[in-house]
Amino acid sequence: MASTSAARGTVQVTVLGGGDAFCSGANLNATYLVESARSTFLVDCGPSVLYALKKQAVDTARIDFIVVSHLHGDHFGGIPFLLLEYMYERPRTRPLVVLGPPGIEDRVRSVFRLLYRDVAARPLPFAVEFRELVPEQPTTIADVTVLPIRVPHQDEDTSLALKLDVGGTGILYSGDTPWMDRFFELARGVDLFLCESTGYDNSMGKHIAFTELQPRLRRLECGRVVLIHLGREMRERGASLGVECAREGMVIRL
Ligand SMILES: [Zn+2]
Ligand SMILES: [Zn+2]
């Protein structure tokens, strides 16, 4: 894998949860903390987000915004708990921006109402600004540009892979998706590719199987590949895979 010329030493990615929907191998649901000179944000926000943040001693108040890849519960189900945190435990006044696929606002508000009907009936003491991501249209927030790419993981909802430019550092996040050859092009030159590999020799529905990813790894022209969203069999094989696998608390400096 080739090295890249992007700016170094300014971006840090912490794996708060690198697991699949089943918390296989006791790994928390998908939640990644990205910190740059100007931004602190989450990529996906699994239901275990508060536990994950507090376990890594991250002050929840530091989160500027959240980018959601798709509307499956293991990727956005933590947002209602974060809203609750900001109402009571760590009172927030500044706006929270949530970027995600079409329908994100309705889905988050619906889940919040279902989980906390009494609380959700009252106005939040801070603004939540939802921004819908449109595939192929880059969106910029602070020093981060998000390029959403539609992936064939869901039929009725829109699932996205996310290519992030974080102040000059490139991160490609596959989200949940089957393999697409377009990842070769998208990964070219990025510093980090967080690539899902849910199954070992079975794509577990609309996901990537490691046996189809493995022969393609050497063709990826990016700085570093870390496998994410690992299912039970992948966790059991662990170190024998010979590839970096996301684990809780893992810090990736770029
Ligand atoms: Zn998932
Ligand atoms: Zn999913």
PDB file of C-alpha atoms and ligand atoms in Angstrom:
ATOM      1  CA  MET A   1       0.000   0.000   0.000  1.00  0.00           C
ATOM      2  CA  ALA A   2       1.378   3.357  -1.018  1.00  0.00           C
ATOM      3  CA  SER A   3       1.988   6.218   1.327  1.00  0.00           C
ATOM      4  CA  THR A   4       0.230   9.479   0.622  1.00  0.00           C
ATOM      5  CA  SER A   5       1.131  13.142   0.702  1.00  0.00           C
ATOM      6  CA  ALA A   6      -1.719  14.345   2.925  1.00  0.00           C
ATOM      7  CA  ALA A   7      -1.010  16.412   6.012  1.00  0.00           C
ATOM      8  CA  ARG A   8       0.249  14.318   8.923  1.00  0.00           C
ATOM      9  CA  GLY A   9      -0.093  14.351  12.637  1.00  0.00           C
ATOM     10  CA  THR A  10      -3.202  16.443  12.813  1.00  0.00           C
ATOM     11  CA  VAL A  11      -6.015  13.925  12.836  1.00  0.00           C
ATOM     12  CA  GLN A  12      -6.796  11.208  15.324  1.00  0.00           C
ATOM     13  CA  VAL A  13      -9.402   8.491  14.962  1.00  0.00           C
ATOM     14  CA  THR A  14     -10.484   6.584  18.059  1.00  0.00           C
ATOM     15  CA  VAL A  15     -12.451   3.394  17.691  1.00  0.00           C
ATOM     16  CA  LEU A  16     -15.207   3.756  20.268  1.00  0.00           C
ATOM     17  CA  GLY A  17     -17.013   0.753  18.853  1.00  0.00           C
ATOM     18  CA  GLY A  18     -15.855  -1.352  15.930  1.00  0.00           C
ATOM     19  CA  GLY A  19     -18.402  -4.112  16.218  1.00  0.00           C
ATOM     20  CA  ASP A  20     -21.320  -5.283  14.134  1.00  0.00           C
ATOM     21  CA  ALA A  21     -25.008  -5.161  15.078  1.00  0.00           C
ATOM     22  CA  PHE A  22     -24.512  -8.120  17.427  1.00  0.00           C
ATOM     23  CA  CYS A  23     -21.569  -6.718  19.385  1.00  0.00           C
ATOM     24  CA  SER A  24     -19.644  -9.791  18.231  1.00  0.00           C
ATOM     25  CA  GLY A  25     -16.640 -10.622  20.375  1.00  0.00           C
ATOM     26  CA  ALA A  26     -17.946  -8.078  22.921  1.00  0.00           C
ATOM     27  CA  ASN A  27     -17.187  -5.133  20.639  1.00  0.00           C
ATOM     28  CA  LEU A  28     -19.516  -2.144  20.830  1.00  0.00           C
ATOM     29  CA  ASN A  29     -21.618  -0.993  17.880  1.00  0.00           C
ATOM     30  CA  ALA A  30     -20.190   1.238  15.139  1.00  0.00           C
ATOM     31  CA  THR A  31     -18.972   4.528  16.607  1.00  0.00           C
ATOM     32  CA  TYR A  32     -15.765   6.337  15.596  1.00  0.00           C
ATOM     33  CA  LEU A  33     -14.440   9.542  17.107  1.00  0.00           C
ATOM     34  CA  VAL A  34     -12.497  11.820  14.776  1.00  0.00           C
ATOM     35  CA  GLU A  35     -10.513  14.750  16.143  1.00  0.00           C
ATOM     36  CA  SER A  36      -8.734  17.400  14.112  1.00  0.00           C
ATOM     37  CA  ALA A  37      -7.389  20.830  14.934  1.00  0.00           C
ATOM     38  CA  ARG A  38     -10.825  22.355  14.405  1.00  0.00           C
ATOM     39  CA  SER A  39     -13.362  19.573  14.796  1.00  0.00           C
ATOM     40  CA  THR A  40     -14.381  16.736  17.079  1.00  0.00           C
ATOM     41  CA  PHE A  41     -17.043  14.531  15.583  1.00  0.00           C
ATOM     42  CA  LEU A  42     -18.536  11.080  15.468  1.00  0.00           C
ATOM     43  CA  VAL A  43     -18.799   8.876  12.428  1.00  0.00           C
ATOM     44  CA  ASP A  44     -21.844   6.758  13.181  1.00  0.00           C
ATOM     45  CA  CYS A  45     -23.403   6.685  16.599  1.00  0.00           C
ATOM     46  CA  GLY A  46     -24.316   3.212  17.807  1.00  0.00           C
ATOM     47  CA  PRO A  47     -26.692   2.603  20.723  1.00  0.00           C
ATOM     48  CA  SER A  48     -23.737   2.128  23.070  1.00  0.00           C
ATOM     49  CA  VAL A  49     -22.322   5.598  22.347  1.00  0.00           C
ATOM     50  CA  LEU A  50     -22.514   6.986  25.887  1.00  0.00           C
ATOM     51  CA  TYR A  51     -20.841   3.953  27.398  1.00  0.00           C
ATOM     52  CA  ALA A  52     -18.228   4.063  24.652  1.00  0.00           C
ATOM     53  CA  LEU A  53     -17.436   7.769  25.113  1.00  0.00           C
ATOM     54  CA  LYS A  54     -17.245   7.529  28.885  1.00  0.00           C
ATOM     55  CA  LYS A  55     -15.170   4.379  28.838  1.00  0.00           C
ATOM     56  CA  GLN A  56     -12.591   6.242  26.741  1.00  0.00           C
ATOM     57  CA  ALA A  57     -12.910   9.317  28.993  1.00  0.00           C
ATOM     58  CA  VAL A  58     -14.134  11.532  26.169  1.00  0.00           C
ATOM     59  CA  ASP A  59     -16.104  14.555  27.367  1.00  0.00           C
ATOM     60  CA  THR A  60     -19.436  14.270  25.548  1.00  0.00           C
ATOM     61  CA  ALA A  61     -19.644  18.078  25.360  1.00  0.00           C
ATOM     62  CA  ARG A  62     -16.753  18.092  22.888  1.00  0.00           C
ATOM     63  CA  ILE A  63     -18.764  16.536  20.079  1.00  0.00           C
ATOM     64  CA  ASP A  64     -19.372  19.173  17.408  1.00  0.00           C
ATOM     65  CA  PHE A  65     -21.318  17.067  14.947  1.00  0.00           C
ATOM     66  CA  ILE A  66     -22.256  13.535  13.933  1.00  0.00           C
ATOM     67  CA  VAL A  67     -22.084  11.959  10.497  1.00  0.00           C
ATOM     68  CA  VAL A  68     -24.339   8.939  10.009  1.00  0.00           C
ATOM     69  CA  SER A  69     -23.756   6.414   7.231  1.00  0.00           C
ATOM     70  CA  HIS A  70     -27.179   4.776   7.211  1.00  0.00           C
ATOM     71  CA  LEU A  71     -30.338   4.320   9.184  1.00  0.00           C
ATOM     72  CA  HIS A  72     -29.754   0.941  10.790  1.00  0.00           C
ATOM     73  CA  GLY A  73     -30.024   0.975  14.557  1.00  0.00           C
ATOM     74  CA  ASP A  74     -26.439  -0.116  15.192  1.00  0.00           C
ATOM     75  CA  HIS A  75     -25.273   3.033  13.357  1.00  0.00           C
ATOM     76  CA  PHE A  76     -27.638   5.775  14.560  1.00  0.00           C
ATOM     77  CA  GLY A  77     -29.475   4.327  17.571  1.00  0.00           C
ATOM     78  CA  GLY A  78     -27.261   6.198  20.033  1.00  0.00           C
ATOM     79  CA  ILE A  79     -28.367   9.676  19.011  1.00  0.00           C
ATOM     80  CA  PRO A  80     -31.428   9.762  21.337  1.00  0.00           C
ATOM     81  CA  PHE A  81     -29.162   8.906  24.273  1.00  0.00           C
ATOM     82  CA  LEU A  82     -26.760  11.662  23.301  1.00  0.00           C
ATOM     83  CA  LEU A  83     -29.690  14.119  23.187  1.00  0.00           C
ATOM     84  CA  LEU A  84     -30.689  12.978  26.670  1.00  0.00           C
ATOM     85  CA  GLU A  85     -27.102  13.452  27.859  1.00  0.00           C
ATOM     86  CA  TYR A  86     -27.158  17.021  26.536  1.00  0.00           C
ATOM     87  CA  MET A  87     -30.447  17.777  28.259  1.00  0.00           C
ATOM     88  CA  TYR A  88     -29.556  16.549  31.719  1.00  0.00           C
ATOM     89  CA  GLU A  89     -26.067  15.299  32.326  1.00  0.00           C
ATOM     90  CA  ARG A  90     -23.958  17.650  30.247  1.00  0.00           C
ATOM     91  CA  PRO A  91     -26.287  20.558  29.471  1.00  0.00           C
ATOM     92  CA  ARG A  92     -25.710  21.895  25.993  1.00  0.00           C
ATOM     93  CA  THR A  93     -26.602  25.230  24.514  1.00  0.00           C
ATOM     94  CA  ARG A  94     -24.652  25.192  21.270  1.00  0.00           C
ATOM     95  CA  PRO A  95     -26.242  23.534  18.253  1.00  0.00           C
ATOM     96  CA  LEU A  96     -25.613  19.908  17.406  1.00  0.00           C
ATOM     97  CA  VAL A  97     -25.361  19.163  13.708  1.00  0.00           C
ATOM     98  CA  VAL A  98     -26.369  15.704  12.484  1.00  0.00           C
ATOM     99  CA  LEU A  99     -25.508  14.805   8.910  1.00  0.00           C
ATOM    100  CA  GLY A 100     -26.977  11.672   7.421  1.00  0.00           C
ATOM    101  CA  PRO A 101     -28.903  10.056   4.618  1.00  0.00           C
ATOM    102  CA  PRO A 102     -32.300  11.285   3.467  1.00  0.00           C
ATOM    103  CA  GLY A 103     -34.877  10.801   6.219  1.00  0.00           C
ATOM    104  CA  ILE A 104     -32.382  11.213   9.069  1.00  0.00           C
ATOM    105  CA  GLU A 105     -34.374  13.878  10.916  1.00  0.00           C
ATOM    106  CA  ASP A 106     -37.670  12.009  10.872  1.00  0.00           C
ATOM    107  CA  ARG A 107     -36.022   8.746  11.906  1.00  0.00           C
ATOM    108  CA  VAL A 108     -34.029  10.227  14.793  1.00  0.00           C
ATOM    109  CA  ARG A 109     -36.980  12.205  16.114  1.00  0.00           C
ATOM    110  CA  SER A 110     -39.238   9.143  15.825  1.00  0.00           C
ATOM    111  CA  VAL A 111     -36.835   6.934  17.754  1.00  0.00           C
ATOM    112  CA  PHE A 112     -36.372   9.632  20.396  1.00  0.00           C
ATOM    113  CA  ARG A 113     -40.168   9.882  20.803  1.00  0.00           C
ATOM    114  CA  LEU A 114     -40.539   6.112  21.063  1.00  0.00           C
ATOM    115  CA  LEU A 115     -37.810   5.768  23.669  1.00  0.00           C
ATOM    116  CA  TYR A 116     -38.539   8.887  25.747  1.00  0.00           C
ATOM    117  CA  ARG A 117     -42.057  10.063  24.967  1.00  0.00           C
ATOM    118  CA  ASP A 118     -42.283  12.432  27.920  1.00  0.00           C
ATOM    119  CA  VAL A 119     -38.868  14.000  27.393  1.00  0.00           C
ATOM    120  CA  ALA A 120     -39.177  14.239  23.620  1.00  0.00           C
ATOM    121  CA  ALA A 121     -42.454  16.144  23.972  1.00  0.00           C
ATOM    122  CA  ARG A 122     -40.554  19.094  25.401  1.00  0.00           C
ATOM    123  CA  PRO A 123     -38.397  21.399  23.285  1.00  0.00           C
ATOM    124  CA  LEU A 124     -34.679  20.682  23.449  1.00  0.00           C
ATOM    125  CA  PRO A 125     -32.641  23.436  25.118  1.00  0.00           C
ATOM    126  CA  PHE A 126     -30.289  23.444  22.127  1.00  0.00           C
ATOM    127  CA  ALA A 127     -30.782  23.330  18.389  1.00  0.00           C
ATOM    128  CA  VAL A 128     -30.357  20.078  16.499  1.00  0.00           C
ATOM    129  CA  GLU A 129     -29.646  20.855  12.898  1.00  0.00           C
ATOM    130  CA  PHE A 130     -30.143  17.958  10.524  1.00  0.00           C
ATOM    131  CA  ARG A 131     -28.420  18.054   7.154  1.00  0.00           C
ATOM    132  CA  GLU A 132     -29.311  15.449   4.577  1.00  0.00           C
ATOM    133  CA  LEU A 133     -26.420  14.055   2.616  1.00  0.00           C
ATOM    134  CA  VAL A 134     -27.052  13.700  -1.086  1.00  0.00           C
ATOM    135  CA  PRO A 135     -24.987  11.004  -2.822  1.00  0.00           C
ATOM    136  CA  GLU A 136     -22.096  12.404  -4.859  1.00  0.00           C
ATOM    137  CA  GLN A 137     -22.587  15.929  -3.452  1.00  0.00           C
ATOM    138  CA  PRO A 138     -19.804  17.039  -1.098  1.00  0.00           C
ATOM    139  CA  THR A 139     -20.841  18.899   2.062  1.00  0.00           C
ATOM    140  CA  THR A 140     -18.444  20.964   4.149  1.00  0.00           C
ATOM    141  CA  ILE A 141     -18.669  21.545   7.888  1.00  0.00           C
ATOM    142  CA  ALA A 142     -15.822  23.278   9.730  1.00  0.00           C
ATOM    143  CA  ASP A 143     -12.585  21.761   8.333  1.00  0.00           C
ATOM    144  CA  VAL A 144     -14.311  18.596   7.146  1.00  0.00           C
ATOM    145  CA  THR A 145     -15.664  17.843   3.695  1.00  0.00           C
ATOM    146  CA  VAL A 146     -17.914  14.815   3.430  1.00  0.00           C
ATOM    147  CA  LEU A 147     -18.430  13.092   0.098  1.00  0.00           C
ATOM    148  CA  PRO A 148     -21.324  10.624   0.431  1.00  0.00           C
ATOM    149  CA  ILE A 149     -21.356   7.658  -1.922  1.00  0.00           C
ATOM    150  CA  ARG A 150     -24.449   5.490  -2.188  1.00  0.00           C
ATOM    151  CA  VAL A 151     -23.762   1.810  -1.508  1.00  0.00           C
ATOM    152  CA  PRO A 152     -26.061  -1.176  -2.134  1.00  0.00           C
ATOM    153  CA  HIS A 153     -26.607  -2.160   1.510  1.00  0.00           C
ATOM    154  CA  GLN A 154     -30.298  -1.250   1.815  1.00  0.00           C
ATOM    155  CA  ASP A 155     -33.092  -1.174  -0.740  1.00  0.00           C
ATOM    156  CA  GLU A 156     -35.605   1.325   0.594  1.00  0.00           C
ATOM    157  CA  ASP A 157     -33.329   3.556   2.634  1.00  0.00           C
ATOM    158  CA  THR A 158     -30.125   5.120   1.367  1.00  0.00           C
ATOM    159  CA  SER A 159     -26.886   3.639   2.709  1.00  0.00           C
ATOM    160  CA  LEU A 160     -23.738   5.688   2.312  1.00  0.00           C
ATOM    161  CA  ALA A 161     -20.015   5.190   2.290  1.00  0.00           C
ATOM    162  CA  LEU A 162     -18.294   8.393   3.397  1.00  0.00           C
ATOM    163  CA  LYS A 163     -15.135   9.894   2.012  1.00  0.00           C
ATOM    164  CA  LEU A 164     -13.911  12.486   4.473  1.00  0.00           C
ATOM    165  CA  ASP A 165     -11.356  15.191   3.934  1.00  0.00           C
ATOM    166  CA  VAL A 166     -10.425  16.283   7.431  1.00  0.00           C
ATOM    167  CA  GLY A 167      -8.235  19.336   7.043  1.00  0.00           C
ATOM    168  CA  GLY A 168      -6.257  17.616   4.290  1.00  0.00           C
ATOM    169  CA  THR A 169      -6.243  14.132   5.784  1.00  0.00           C
ATOM    170  CA  GLY A 170      -8.257  11.580   3.850  1.00  0.00           C
ATOM    171  CA  ILE A 171     -10.448   8.937   5.462  1.00  0.00           C
ATOM    172  CA  LEU A 172     -12.674   6.512   3.602  1.00  0.00           C
ATOM    173  CA  TYR A 173     -15.400   4.859   5.668  1.00  0.00           C
ATOM    174  CA  SER A 174     -17.206   2.048   3.939  1.00  0.00           C
ATOM    175  CA  GLY A 175     -20.222   2.030   6.251  1.00  0.00           C
ATOM    176  CA  ASP A 176     -22.105  -1.232   5.758  1.00  0.00           C
ATOM    177  CA  THR A 177     -21.934  -2.443   2.191  1.00  0.00           C
ATOM    178  CA  PRO A 178     -21.141  -5.285  -0.151  1.00  0.00           C
ATOM    179  CA  TRP A 179     -17.779  -4.921  -1.915  1.00  0.00           C
ATOM    180  CA  MET A 180     -17.733  -2.464  -4.796  1.00  0.00           C
ATOM    181  CA  ASP A 181     -14.782  -2.104  -7.167  1.00  0.00           C
ATOM    182  CA  ARG A 182     -15.280   1.643  -6.876  1.00  0.00           C
ATOM    183  CA  PHE A 183     -13.548   1.386  -3.501  1.00  0.00           C
ATOM    184  CA  PHE A 184     -10.242   1.091  -5.398  1.00  0.00           C
ATOM    185  CA  GLU A 185     -10.768   4.570  -6.820  1.00  0.00           C
ATOM    186  CA  LEU A 186     -12.221   6.038  -3.628  1.00  0.00           C
ATOM    187  CA  ALA A 187      -9.415   4.686  -1.453  1.00  0.00           C
ATOM    188  CA  ARG A 188      -6.647   5.933  -3.719  1.00  0.00           C
ATOM    189  CA  GLY A 189      -4.552   8.435  -1.777  1.00  0.00           C
ATOM    190  CA  VAL A 190      -6.521   8.410   1.464  1.00  0.00           C
ATOM    191  CA  ASP A 191      -4.638   8.014   4.715  1.00  0.00           C
ATOM    192  CA  LEU A 192      -7.074   5.548   6.229  1.00  0.00           C
ATOM    193  CA  PHE A 193      -9.673   3.158   4.882  1.00  0.00           C
ATOM    194  CA  LEU A 194     -12.044   1.869   7.534  1.00  0.00           C
ATOM    195  CA  CYS A 195     -13.443  -1.065   5.601  1.00  0.00           C
ATOM    196  CA  GLU A 196     -16.219  -3.295   6.802  1.00  0.00           C
ATOM    197  CA  SER A 197     -15.646  -7.027   6.762  1.00  0.00           C
ATOM    198  CA  THR A 198     -18.603  -8.511   8.544  1.00  0.00           C
ATOM    199  CA  GLY A 199     -18.287 -12.089   7.400  1.00  0.00           C
ATOM    200  CA  TYR A 200     -15.339 -14.409   6.845  1.00  0.00           C
ATOM    201  CA  ASP A 201     -16.354 -16.455   3.824  1.00  0.00           C
ATOM    202  CA  ASN A 202     -19.998 -15.406   3.838  1.00  0.00           C
ATOM    203  CA  SER A 203     -21.127 -11.894   3.011  1.00  0.00           C
ATOM    204  CA  MET A 204     -23.834 -12.128   5.707  1.00  0.00           C
ATOM    205  CA  GLY A 205     -26.421 -10.519   3.475  1.00  0.00           C
ATOM    206  CA  LYS A 206     -25.349  -7.187   2.077  1.00  0.00           C
ATOM    207  CA  HIS A 207     -21.890  -6.974   3.613  1.00  0.00           C
ATOM    208  CA  ILE A 208     -18.300  -7.807   2.664  1.00  0.00           C
ATOM    209  CA  ALA A 209     -16.820 -11.255   3.249  1.00  0.00           C
ATOM    210  CA  PHE A 210     -13.144 -11.254   4.194  1.00  0.00           C
ATOM    211  CA  THR A 211     -12.341 -13.904   1.594  1.00  0.00           C
ATOM    212  CA  GLU A 212     -13.451 -11.538  -1.170  1.00  0.00           C
ATOM    213  CA  LEU A 213     -11.696  -8.567   0.373  1.00  0.00           C
ATOM    214  CA  GLN A 214      -8.365 -10.254   1.116  1.00  0.00           C
ATOM    215  CA  PRO A 215      -7.145 -10.673  -2.495  1.00  0.00           C
ATOM    216  CA  ARG A 216      -8.055  -7.048  -3.165  1.00  0.00           C
ATOM    217  CA  LEU A 217      -6.222  -5.536  -0.188  1.00  0.00           C
ATOM    218  CA  ARG A 218      -2.858  -5.279  -1.953  1.00  0.00           C
ATOM    219  CA  ARG A 219      -4.490  -3.294  -4.743  1.00  0.00           C
ATOM    220  CA  LEU A 220      -5.714  -0.608  -2.366  1.00  0.00           C
ATOM    221  CA  GLU A 221      -3.484   2.447  -2.761  1.00  0.00           C
ATOM    222  CA  CYS A 222      -4.069   3.999   0.635  1.00  0.00           C
ATOM    223  CA  GLY A 223      -2.013   4.613   3.727  1.00  0.00           C
ATOM    224  CA  ARG A 224      -3.658   2.141   6.079  1.00  0.00           C
ATOM    225  CA  VAL A 225      -6.582  -0.275   6.091  1.00  0.00           C
ATOM    226  CA  VAL A 226      -8.396  -1.178   9.290  1.00  0.00           C
ATOM    227  CA  LEU A 227     -11.218  -3.693   9.183  1.00  0.00           C
ATOM    228  CA  ILE A 228     -14.424  -2.761  10.977  1.00  0.00           C
ATOM    229  CA  HIS A 229     -17.928  -4.109  11.692  1.00  0.00           C
ATOM    230  CA  LEU A 230     -16.460  -7.550  12.269  1.00  0.00           C
ATOM    231  CA  GLY A 231     -18.853 -10.403  12.832  1.00  0.00           C
ATOM    232  CA  ARG A 232     -18.461 -13.344  15.182  1.00  0.00           C
ATOM    233  CA  GLU A 233     -16.382 -15.518  12.898  1.00  0.00           C
ATOM    234  CA  MET A 234     -14.053 -12.634  12.076  1.00  0.00           C
ATOM    235  CA  ARG A 235     -13.552 -11.909  15.776  1.00  0.00           C
ATOM    236  CA  GLU A 236     -12.843 -15.562  16.461  1.00  0.00           C
ATOM    237  CA  ARG A 237     -10.152 -15.622  13.772  1.00  0.00           C
ATOM    238  CA  GLY A 238      -8.708 -12.310  14.994  1.00  0.00           C
ATOM    239  CA  ALA A 239      -4.933 -12.102  14.690  1.00  0.00           C
ATOM    240  CA  SER A 240      -4.747 -15.043  12.261  1.00  0.00           C
ATOM    241  CA  LEU A 241      -6.302 -12.826   9.586  1.00  0.00           C
ATOM    242  CA  GLY A 242      -3.043 -10.893   9.208  1.00  0.00           C
ATOM    243  CA  VAL A 243      -4.870  -7.578   8.809  1.00  0.00           C
ATOM    244  CA  GLU A 244      -5.472  -4.788  11.287  1.00  0.00           C
ATOM    245  CA  CYS A 245      -8.854  -5.157  12.948  1.00  0.00           C
ATOM    246  CA  ALA A 246     -10.654  -2.393  14.827  1.00  0.00           C
ATOM    247  CA  ARG A 247     -10.811  -2.910  18.546  1.00  0.00           C
ATOM    248  CA  GLU A 248     -12.284  -0.753  21.245  1.00  0.00           C
ATOM    249  CA  GLY A 249     -10.073   2.099  22.340  1.00  0.00           C
ATOM    250  CA  MET A 250      -7.766   1.762  19.341  1.00  0.00           C
ATOM    251  CA  VAL A 251      -6.281   5.152  18.462  1.00  0.00           C
ATOM    252  CA  ILE A 252      -5.215   5.781  14.876  1.00  0.00           C
ATOM    253  CA  ARG A 253      -3.018   8.832  14.359  1.00  0.00           C
ATOM    254  CA  LEU A 254      -2.901  10.193  10.839  1.00  0.00           C
TER     255      LEU A 254
HETATM  256 ZN    ZN B   1     -24.177  -2.329  10.876  1.00  0.00          ZN
HETATM  257 ZN    ZN B   2     -26.436  -1.804   8.195  1.00  0.00          ZN
END
